[in-house]
Short mmCIF file of C-alpha atoms and ligand atoms in Angstrom, two decimals:
data_model
loop_
_atom_site.label_atom_id
_atom_site.label_comp_id
_atom_site.label_asym_id
_atom_site.label_seq_id
_atom_site.Cartn_x
_atom_site.Cartn_y
_atom_site.Cartn_z
CA MET A 1 -0.16 -0.35 0.24
CA GLU A 2 1.35 3.57 -0.85
CA VAL A 3 2.54 5.50 2.14
CA LYS A 4 0.68 8.91 2.32
CA LYS A 5 3.06 11.74 2.29
CA TYR A 6 0.62 14.21 3.26
CA ASN A 7 -2.81 15.27 3.04
CA THR A 8 -5.40 18.14 2.88
CA ALA A 9 -5.86 20.63 6.07
CA ILE A 10 -8.02 23.86 6.06
CA THR A 11 -5.33 26.96 6.52
CA GLY A 12 -7.86 30.16 6.24
CA VAL A 13 -11.76 30.17 6.50
CA GLY A 14 -13.80 33.42 5.41
CA MET A 15 -17.43 34.70 5.38
CA TYR A 16 -19.98 37.26 3.90
CA VAL A 17 -23.82 37.02 5.35
CA PRO A 18 -25.32 40.93 4.17
CA ASP A 19 -27.03 43.01 6.60
CA LYS A 20 -30.36 42.81 5.38
CA VAL A 21 -32.37 41.51 8.02
CA LEU A 22 -35.67 39.15 6.79
CA ASP A 23 -37.47 37.74 9.78
CA ASN A 24 -39.97 35.84 10.79
CA LYS A 25 -42.51 39.06 10.96
CA PHE A 26 -41.79 40.29 7.78
CA PHE A 27 -42.89 36.66 6.55
CA GLU A 28 -46.20 36.88 8.53
CA SER A 29 -46.79 40.35 6.40
CA ILE A 30 -46.27 38.48 3.20
CA VAL A 31 -47.92 34.94 3.22
CA ASP A 32 -50.00 33.20 5.23
CA THR A 33 -47.81 31.86 8.15
CA ASN A 34 -46.36 32.68 11.54
CA ASP A 35 -43.39 33.02 13.95
CA GLU A 36 -44.23 30.19 15.64
CA TRP A 37 -44.78 27.49 13.18
CA ILE A 38 -41.23 28.97 11.30
CA GLN A 39 -39.56 28.33 14.11
CA THR A 40 -40.91 24.79 16.00
CA ARG A 41 -40.68 23.10 12.15
CA THR A 42 -37.64 24.72 10.91
CA GLY A 43 -35.87 26.25 13.60
CA ILE A 44 -35.76 29.74 11.76
CA LYS A 45 -35.61 32.91 13.11
CA GLU A 46 -33.70 35.29 10.24
CA ARG A 47 -32.49 35.33 7.23
CA ARG A 48 -30.34 37.73 5.21
CA ILE A 49 -30.58 38.28 2.07
CA ILE A 50 -28.26 40.84 -0.61
CA GLU A 51 -30.31 43.56 -1.98
CA ASP A 52 -27.44 44.78 -4.56
CA GLY A 53 -25.25 42.34 -5.97
CA ALA A 54 -24.93 38.76 -7.36
CA THR A 55 -23.39 35.60 -6.47
CA SER A 56 -19.98 36.10 -6.97
CA ASP A 57 -20.27 39.10 -4.60
CA LEU A 58 -21.23 37.48 -1.78
CA GLY A 59 -18.52 35.10 -2.85
CA ALA A 60 -15.92 37.40 -3.86
CA ARG A 61 -16.21 39.19 -0.11
CA ALA A 62 -16.20 36.03 1.57
CA ILE A 63 -12.56 34.81 0.15
CA LEU A 64 -11.82 38.53 0.43
CA ASP A 65 -11.90 37.91 4.49
CA LEU A 66 -10.33 34.96 4.23
CA LEU A 67 -7.22 36.22 2.43
CA ALA A 68 -7.10 39.54 4.81
CA SER A 69 -7.61 37.15 8.47
CA SER A 70 -5.01 34.63 7.00
CA ASN A 71 -2.13 37.12 5.24
CA THR A 72 -2.78 35.53 2.09
CA SER A 73 -2.21 37.51 -1.15
CA ALA A 74 -5.00 37.06 -4.40
CA GLU A 75 -1.90 36.26 -6.82
CA GLU A 76 -0.99 32.93 -4.47
CA ILE A 77 -4.56 31.58 -5.33
CA ASP A 78 -4.06 28.48 -7.78
CA VAL A 79 -7.96 27.29 -8.01
CA ILE A 80 -10.75 28.35 -6.99
CA ILE A 81 -13.77 25.82 -6.91
CA VAL A 82 -17.34 28.19 -6.10
CA ALA A 83 -20.44 25.30 -5.05
CA THR A 84 -23.42 27.25 -6.21
CA VAL A 85 -26.76 26.32 -7.51
CA THR A 86 -27.45 30.18 -8.17
CA PRO A 87 -24.79 31.50 -10.92
CA ASP A 88 -24.47 35.16 -11.96
CA MET A 89 -25.01 33.35 -15.24
CA PHE A 90 -24.85 29.92 -17.01
CA PHE A 91 -21.64 31.22 -18.48
CA PRO A 92 -18.96 32.71 -17.67
CA SER A 93 -18.65 29.97 -14.48
CA THR A 94 -19.03 32.23 -11.05
CA ALA A 95 -15.31 31.10 -10.51
CA CYS A 96 -14.30 33.29 -13.25
CA LEU A 97 -16.21 36.76 -11.93
CA ILE A 98 -14.78 35.94 -8.28
CA GLN A 99 -11.33 35.86 -9.95
CA ASP A 100 -11.61 38.57 -11.87
CA LYS A 101 -13.17 40.77 -8.86
CA ILE A 102 -10.30 39.66 -6.11
CA GLY A 103 -7.66 39.75 -8.35
CA ALA A 104 -6.64 36.11 -8.22
CA LYS A 105 -4.28 36.52 -11.39
CA ASN A 106 -2.63 33.38 -11.39
CA ALA A 107 -5.68 30.64 -10.84
CA PHE A 108 -7.79 28.80 -12.05
CA GLY A 109 -10.92 27.62 -11.59
CA PHE A 110 -15.02 26.38 -11.92
CA ASP A 111 -18.12 26.18 -10.81
CA LEU A 112 -19.38 23.24 -8.78
CA SER A 113 -23.04 22.23 -8.87
CA ALA A 114 -24.51 19.91 -5.82
CA ALA A 115 -26.98 22.24 -4.26
CA CYS A 116 -26.95 21.76 -0.60
CA SER A 117 -23.95 19.44 -0.20
CA GLY A 118 -22.19 20.94 -2.89
CA PHE A 119 -19.43 22.39 -0.23
CA LEU A 120 -18.82 18.71 0.41
CA PHE A 121 -18.38 18.15 -2.83
CA ALA A 122 -16.31 20.68 -3.77
CA LEU A 123 -13.87 19.93 -0.59
CA GLU A 124 -13.41 16.70 -1.97
CA THR A 125 -12.75 17.98 -5.36
CA GLY A 126 -10.16 20.23 -3.42
CA ALA A 127 -8.89 17.67 -1.61
CA GLY A 128 -8.20 15.82 -4.69
CA LEU A 129 -5.87 18.42 -6.24
CA VAL A 130 -4.16 19.18 -3.55
CA GLU A 131 -3.12 15.93 -3.31
CA SER A 132 -2.32 15.39 -6.72
CA GLY A 133 0.57 17.38 -5.77
CA LYS A 134 0.27 20.02 -8.18
CA TYR A 135 -1.71 23.05 -6.95
CA LYS A 136 -0.64 24.20 -3.27
CA LYS A 137 -3.68 26.97 -2.38
CA VAL A 138 -7.08 26.32 -3.35
CA VAL A 139 -10.09 27.81 -2.19
CA VAL A 140 -13.25 26.19 -1.81
CA VAL A 141 -16.05 28.70 -1.37
CA GLY A 142 -20.02 27.70 -1.10
CA ALA A 143 -22.12 30.85 -2.00
CA ASP A 144 -25.39 31.07 -2.95
CA LYS A 145 -27.99 33.89 -2.97
CA MET A 146 -31.34 32.15 -2.92
CA SER A 147 -33.30 35.22 -2.89
CA SER A 148 -32.62 35.37 -6.64
CA ILE A 149 -34.62 32.02 -7.14
CA THR A 150 -37.05 32.13 -4.28
CA ASP A 151 -41.65 32.37 -4.52
CA TYR A 152 -41.72 35.24 -2.03
CA THR A 153 -45.52 34.49 -2.50
CA ASP A 154 -45.13 30.13 -1.40
CA ARG A 155 -44.95 30.14 2.05
CA ASN A 156 -43.55 26.48 2.04
CA THR A 157 -40.39 27.18 0.39
CA CYS A 158 -39.79 31.15 0.84
CA ILE A 159 -39.26 31.00 4.58
CA LEU A 160 -36.72 28.50 4.14
CA PHE A 161 -33.32 30.17 2.38
CA GLY A 162 -30.95 33.60 2.61
CA ASP A 163 -28.17 34.59 0.80
CA GLY A 164 -24.46 34.30 2.06
CA ALA A 165 -21.37 32.93 1.29
CA ALA A 166 -18.05 30.83 3.18
CA ALA A 167 -14.92 30.01 1.93
CA VAL A 168 -11.61 27.91 2.84
CA MET A 169 -8.10 27.64 1.95
CA LEU A 170 -7.24 24.28 1.40
CA GLU A 171 -3.48 23.28 1.54
CA PRO A 172 -0.66 20.11 1.68
CA ASN A 173 -0.47 18.87 5.07
CA GLU A 174 2.41 16.67 5.92
CA ASP A 175 1.43 16.25 9.55
CA ILE A 176 -1.09 13.55 8.47
CA ARG A 177 -3.03 13.69 11.88
CA TYR A 178 -4.30 16.59 10.88
CA GLY A 179 -6.92 17.76 8.00
CA ILE A 180 -9.19 15.71 5.81
CA GLN A 181 -9.17 12.47 7.10
CA ASP A 182 -11.71 10.82 5.26
CA SER A 183 -15.24 10.65 3.01
CA ILE A 184 -18.31 9.53 1.98
CA LEU A 185 -20.13 11.35 -0.91
CA ARG A 186 -23.51 9.92 -2.85
CA ILE A 187 -25.77 10.88 -5.29
CA ASP A 188 -29.34 9.27 -6.30
CA GLY A 189 -31.39 11.38 -9.33
CA SER A 190 -33.60 9.29 -8.72
CA GLY A 191 -34.71 11.85 -6.16
CA TRP A 192 -34.60 14.70 -8.51
CA GLU A 193 -38.30 15.36 -8.82
CA SER A 194 -38.11 16.21 -4.98
CA LEU A 195 -36.42 19.36 -5.15
CA ARG A 196 -35.77 21.30 -8.19
CA MET A 197 -35.76 24.39 -10.47
CA LEU A 198 -37.34 23.64 -13.91
CA GLY A 199 -37.06 26.74 -15.81
CA GLY A 200 -34.11 27.84 -17.52
CA GLY A 201 -31.90 25.29 -18.35
CA SER A 202 -31.65 23.30 -21.41
CA LYS A 203 -35.12 21.02 -20.67
CA ASN A 204 -37.05 23.99 -20.79
CA PRO A 205 -34.79 27.61 -21.98
CA SER A 206 -36.34 30.55 -20.86
CA SER A 207 -39.90 31.74 -22.11
CA HIS A 208 -43.07 33.30 -21.31
CA GLU A 209 -44.53 30.24 -20.15
CA THR A 210 -42.00 29.06 -17.58
CA ILE A 211 -42.14 32.09 -16.64
CA ASP A 212 -45.68 32.49 -16.13
CA LYS A 213 -45.47 28.99 -14.15
CA LYS A 214 -42.97 30.02 -12.20
CA MET A 215 -40.24 27.66 -13.54
CA HIS A 216 -37.46 29.87 -12.49
CA TYR A 217 -38.27 29.09 -8.80
CA ILE A 218 -37.63 27.08 -6.10
CA TYR A 219 -39.93 23.77 -6.25
CA GLN A 220 -39.69 21.49 -2.56
CA ASP A 221 -41.69 18.63 -1.89
CA GLY A 222 -40.78 19.24 1.72
CA LYS A 223 -41.64 15.84 3.29
CA ALA A 224 -40.48 13.68 0.90
CA VAL A 225 -37.04 15.61 1.06
CA PHE A 226 -37.12 15.78 4.50
CA LYS A 227 -37.53 11.75 5.07
CA PHE A 228 -34.64 11.43 2.79
CA ALA A 229 -32.57 13.89 4.21
CA VAL A 230 -32.82 12.60 7.66
CA LYS A 231 -31.86 9.23 6.85
CA GLY A 232 -29.42 9.97 3.98
CA MET A 233 -27.65 12.60 6.50
CA ALA A 234 -27.40 10.23 9.40
CA ASP A 235 -26.19 7.05 7.44
CA VAL A 236 -23.66 8.72 6.25
CA SER A 237 -22.55 10.19 9.50
CA VAL A 238 -23.28 7.42 11.59
CA GLU A 239 -21.16 5.11 8.70
CA ILE A 240 -17.79 7.23 8.51
CA MET A 241 -17.27 7.69 12.86
CA GLU A 242 -17.84 3.54 12.61
CA LYS A 243 -15.10 3.71 9.54
CA ASN A 244 -13.45 5.71 11.86
CA ASN A 245 -13.61 4.04 14.89
CA LEU A 246 -15.03 7.17 16.46
CA THR A 247 -17.36 7.50 19.27
CA SER A 248 -19.65 10.28 19.87
CA ASP A 249 -16.91 11.52 22.93
CA ASP A 250 -14.40 11.62 20.53
CA ILE A 251 -16.51 14.49 18.04
CA ALA A 252 -15.90 17.75 18.69
CA TYR A 253 -18.42 18.85 16.80
CA LEU A 254 -20.90 17.56 14.26
CA VAL A 255 -21.27 20.41 11.42
CA PRO A 256 -24.46 19.76 9.82
CA HIS A 257 -26.02 21.66 6.81
CA GLN A 258 -28.37 24.01 8.45
CA ALA A 259 -31.79 23.08 6.52
CA ASN A 260 -34.20 21.81 9.05
CA LEU A 261 -33.82 22.08 12.87
CA ARG A 262 -35.06 18.47 13.17
CA ILE A 263 -33.44 17.05 10.64
CA ILE A 264 -30.05 18.73 12.41
CA ASP A 265 -31.27 16.57 15.68
CA ALA A 266 -32.28 13.84 13.82
CA THR A 267 -28.72 13.30 12.48
CA ALA A 268 -26.86 13.91 15.95
CA LYS A 269 -29.45 11.73 17.97
CA ARG A 270 -28.27 8.98 16.23
CA MET A 271 -25.07 9.45 16.28
CA GLY A 272 -25.13 9.78 19.73
CA ILE A 273 -24.00 13.46 19.62
CA THR A 274 -25.06 15.84 22.52
CA ASN A 275 -26.39 19.44 21.15
CA ASP A 276 -23.73 21.33 22.71
CA LYS A 277 -21.35 19.64 19.88
CA VAL A 278 -23.86 20.65 17.13
CA THR A 279 -22.95 23.63 14.88
CA MET A 280 -25.72 26.05 14.53
CA ASN A 281 -26.43 29.30 12.62
CA ILE A 282 -30.09 28.15 11.17
CA ASP A 283 -32.13 30.42 13.21
CA ARG A 284 -29.84 33.83 12.02
CA TYR A 285 -29.47 32.70 8.16
CA GLY A 286 -32.11 29.79 7.41
CA ASN A 287 -30.68 27.49 4.69
CA THR A 288 -27.85 29.24 2.31
CA THR A 289 -27.50 25.96 0.37
CA ALA A 290 -23.74 25.59 -0.04
CA ALA A 291 -22.53 28.18 2.14
CA THR A 292 -23.82 27.22 5.33
CA ILE A 293 -21.21 24.33 6.60
CA PRO A 294 -18.27 26.87 5.76
CA LEU A 295 -20.13 29.60 8.00
CA CYS A 296 -20.87 27.19 10.28
CA LEU A 297 -16.56 26.23 10.64
CA THR A 298 -16.04 30.32 10.18
CA GLU A 299 -17.91 30.89 13.00
CA TYR A 300 -17.28 28.00 15.42
CA TYR A 301 -13.65 28.60 14.94
CA ARG A 302 -13.12 32.19 15.34
CA THR A 303 -15.23 32.48 18.07
CA GLY A 304 -13.06 29.89 19.63
CA LYS A 305 -15.16 26.24 19.85
CA ILE A 306 -13.32 24.86 17.31
CA LYS A 307 -10.25 24.42 18.72
CA LYS A 308 -6.83 22.77 17.25
CA GLY A 309 -7.25 18.51 17.32
CA ASP A 310 -10.69 18.34 17.27
CA ASN A 311 -12.38 15.70 15.43
CA LEU A 312 -15.23 16.87 13.24
CA ILE A 313 -17.85 15.38 11.06
CA LEU A 314 -19.26 17.49 8.47
CA ALA A 315 -22.16 16.10 7.43
CA ALA A 316 -24.89 17.85 4.04
CA PHE A 317 -27.89 16.15 2.41
CA GLY A 318 -29.52 18.53 -0.53
CA ALA A 319 -31.44 18.66 -4.35
CA GLY A 320 -30.25 15.60 -6.30
CA PHE A 321 -30.53 14.20 -4.22
CA THR A 322 -26.65 14.56 -3.33
CA TRP A 323 -25.59 14.12 0.37
CA GLY A 324 -22.40 12.76 2.04
CA ALA A 325 -19.90 13.16 5.20
CA HIS A 326 -16.72 14.23 5.62
CA TYR A 327 -14.17 13.42 8.52
CA LEU A 328 -11.53 15.82 9.53
CA VAL A 329 -8.85 16.71 12.26
CA TRP A 330 -8.92 20.96 12.68
CA SER A 331 -5.25 22.04 11.93
CA MET A 332 -5.67 25.78 12.82
CA GLU A 333 -4.18 26.85 15.80
O1 UT7 B 1 -31.33 22.31 1.92
C1 UT7 B 1 -32.02 20.90 1.56
C2 UT7 B 1 -32.90 19.73 1.83
N1 UT7 B 1 -34.09 20.69 2.27
C3 UT7 B 1 -34.65 20.07 3.19
O2 UT7 B 1 -33.60 19.16 4.09
C4 UT7 B 1 -35.65 20.06 3.53
C5 UT7 B 1 -36.53 18.82 4.01
N2 UT7 B 1 -38.37 19.48 4.19
C6 UT7 B 1 -38.28 20.17 5.60
O3 UT7 B 1 -36.94 21.00 5.92
C7 UT7 B 1 -39.40 20.40 5.95
O4 UT7 B 1 -40.05 19.64 5.24
C8 UT7 B 1 -40.37 21.73 5.90
C9 UT7 B 1 -39.94 22.92 6.68
C10 UT7 B 1 -39.81 22.03 4.11
C11 UT7 B 1 -41.99 21.28 6.31
O5 UT7 B 1 -42.16 21.12 7.45
P1 UT7 B 1 -43.50 20.05 7.75
O6 UT7 B 1 -43.67 19.75 8.54
O7 UT7 B 1 -42.49 18.76 6.59
O8 UT7 B 1 -44.80 20.52 7.07
P2 UT7 B 1 -45.19 19.96 5.67
O9 UT7 B 1 -45.09 20.14 4.44
O10 UT7 B 1 -45.62 18.82 6.01
O11 UT7 B 1 -46.59 20.84 6.34
C12 UT7 B 1 -47.43 20.49 7.01
C13 UT7 B 1 -48.28 21.82 6.95
C14 UT7 B 1 -49.19 21.85 5.76
O12 UT7 B 1 -50.69 22.35 6.06
P3 UT7 B 1 -51.77 21.07 6.26
O13 UT7 B 1 -51.70 20.45 4.28
O14 UT7 B 1 -51.36 20.03 6.57
O15 UT7 B 1 -52.91 21.47 6.18
C15 UT7 B 1 -48.47 22.78 5.08
O16 UT7 B 1 -49.34 23.84 4.13
O17 UT7 B 1 -47.91 22.83 7.06
C16 UT7 B 1 -48.48 24.04 6.24
N3 UT7 B 1 -47.25 24.81 5.92
C17 UT7 B 1 -46.99 26.38 6.57
N4 UT7 B 1 -47.51 26.44 7.90
C18 UT7 B 1 -47.74 27.77 8.04
C19 UT7 B 1 -46.06 24.86 5.62
N5 UT7 B 1 -45.42 26.22 4.55
C20 UT7 B 1 -46.00 26.46 5.76
C21 UT7 B 1 -45.32 28.30 6.39
N6 UT7 B 1 -46.01 28.92 7.68
N7 UT7 B 1 -44.67 28.54 5.89
#
């Protein structure tokens, strides 16, 4: 068996969330809902939306925050991977637009589409590029302007989503006790109909009809997704623990995708993890799709809760269906 010389570690974090807050009272004024329903069914109190700007603006600001806090210049970046389902446009890629905005003149990059699992899929891809030996500084950013595809007359979906972005820097790491240790990632396209945006693509190019039928908005069969999400996220989280001989006591934090507090609680319960060891920001940001996990990592690291040597399980579930888990040992002081 080949002996691993190095693996991939997160060496920097950064985030951006817009200032404009939509609280539950706001939704009471536009659709038939109430604060109590939203909080008990989802755990959400507020979400943020960007009023002037696109996904590339969210992503660029998150990366600039990462660079400033890690004393790194944009020219040092080799790769930019943007996990998003709300690219500024079909092409050019949001990665290109971000590259230009931040002045990363030595980078290549691309967008990756895996909905709420986007950050984990991009982490896997970025780690592969680092471990190829060819790239030293790979930025993975989860960025979504969910307000651009949300139907604010549909109470089933509009209360769920928010805008935001967060980024991590990936670099080779010689002390292989730290960094990304393992991953389990899955897709199952048979679930595609339960959570999708039908219009604007090659199947249903934009037309007056697609607009009239509101096909440019998110559609979600909440119940169906909920059922698969609870099982999918918990299954891979438990599997990755068992595969790496981890007990719940060994884990410092479960860092789950923030779609619904009840899905998060069910996952933690299956893993035997108590609530104090689960990162949470759904109450303030709602579901920011590809941004939820790196937002949690950034906030929990910056407030001193995630520390060097901590065992973390990152877990996500999203449209596709897509889902997965990573096991990593935090390496930043
Ligand atoms: O991030 C990507 C993956 N996405 C997810 O993981 C989301 C998974 N799904 C969910 O989180 C939940 O299914 C929702 C939060 C979307 C919905 O919660 P639920 O407990 O599954 O509610 P439901 O869809 O079964 O609806 C229950 C009732 C319905 O009324 P009836 O038919 O029982 O009379 C809905 O019409 O709640 C109603 N309802 C609402 N009521 C007040 C749906 N949305 C609202 C609302 N306010 N905003």
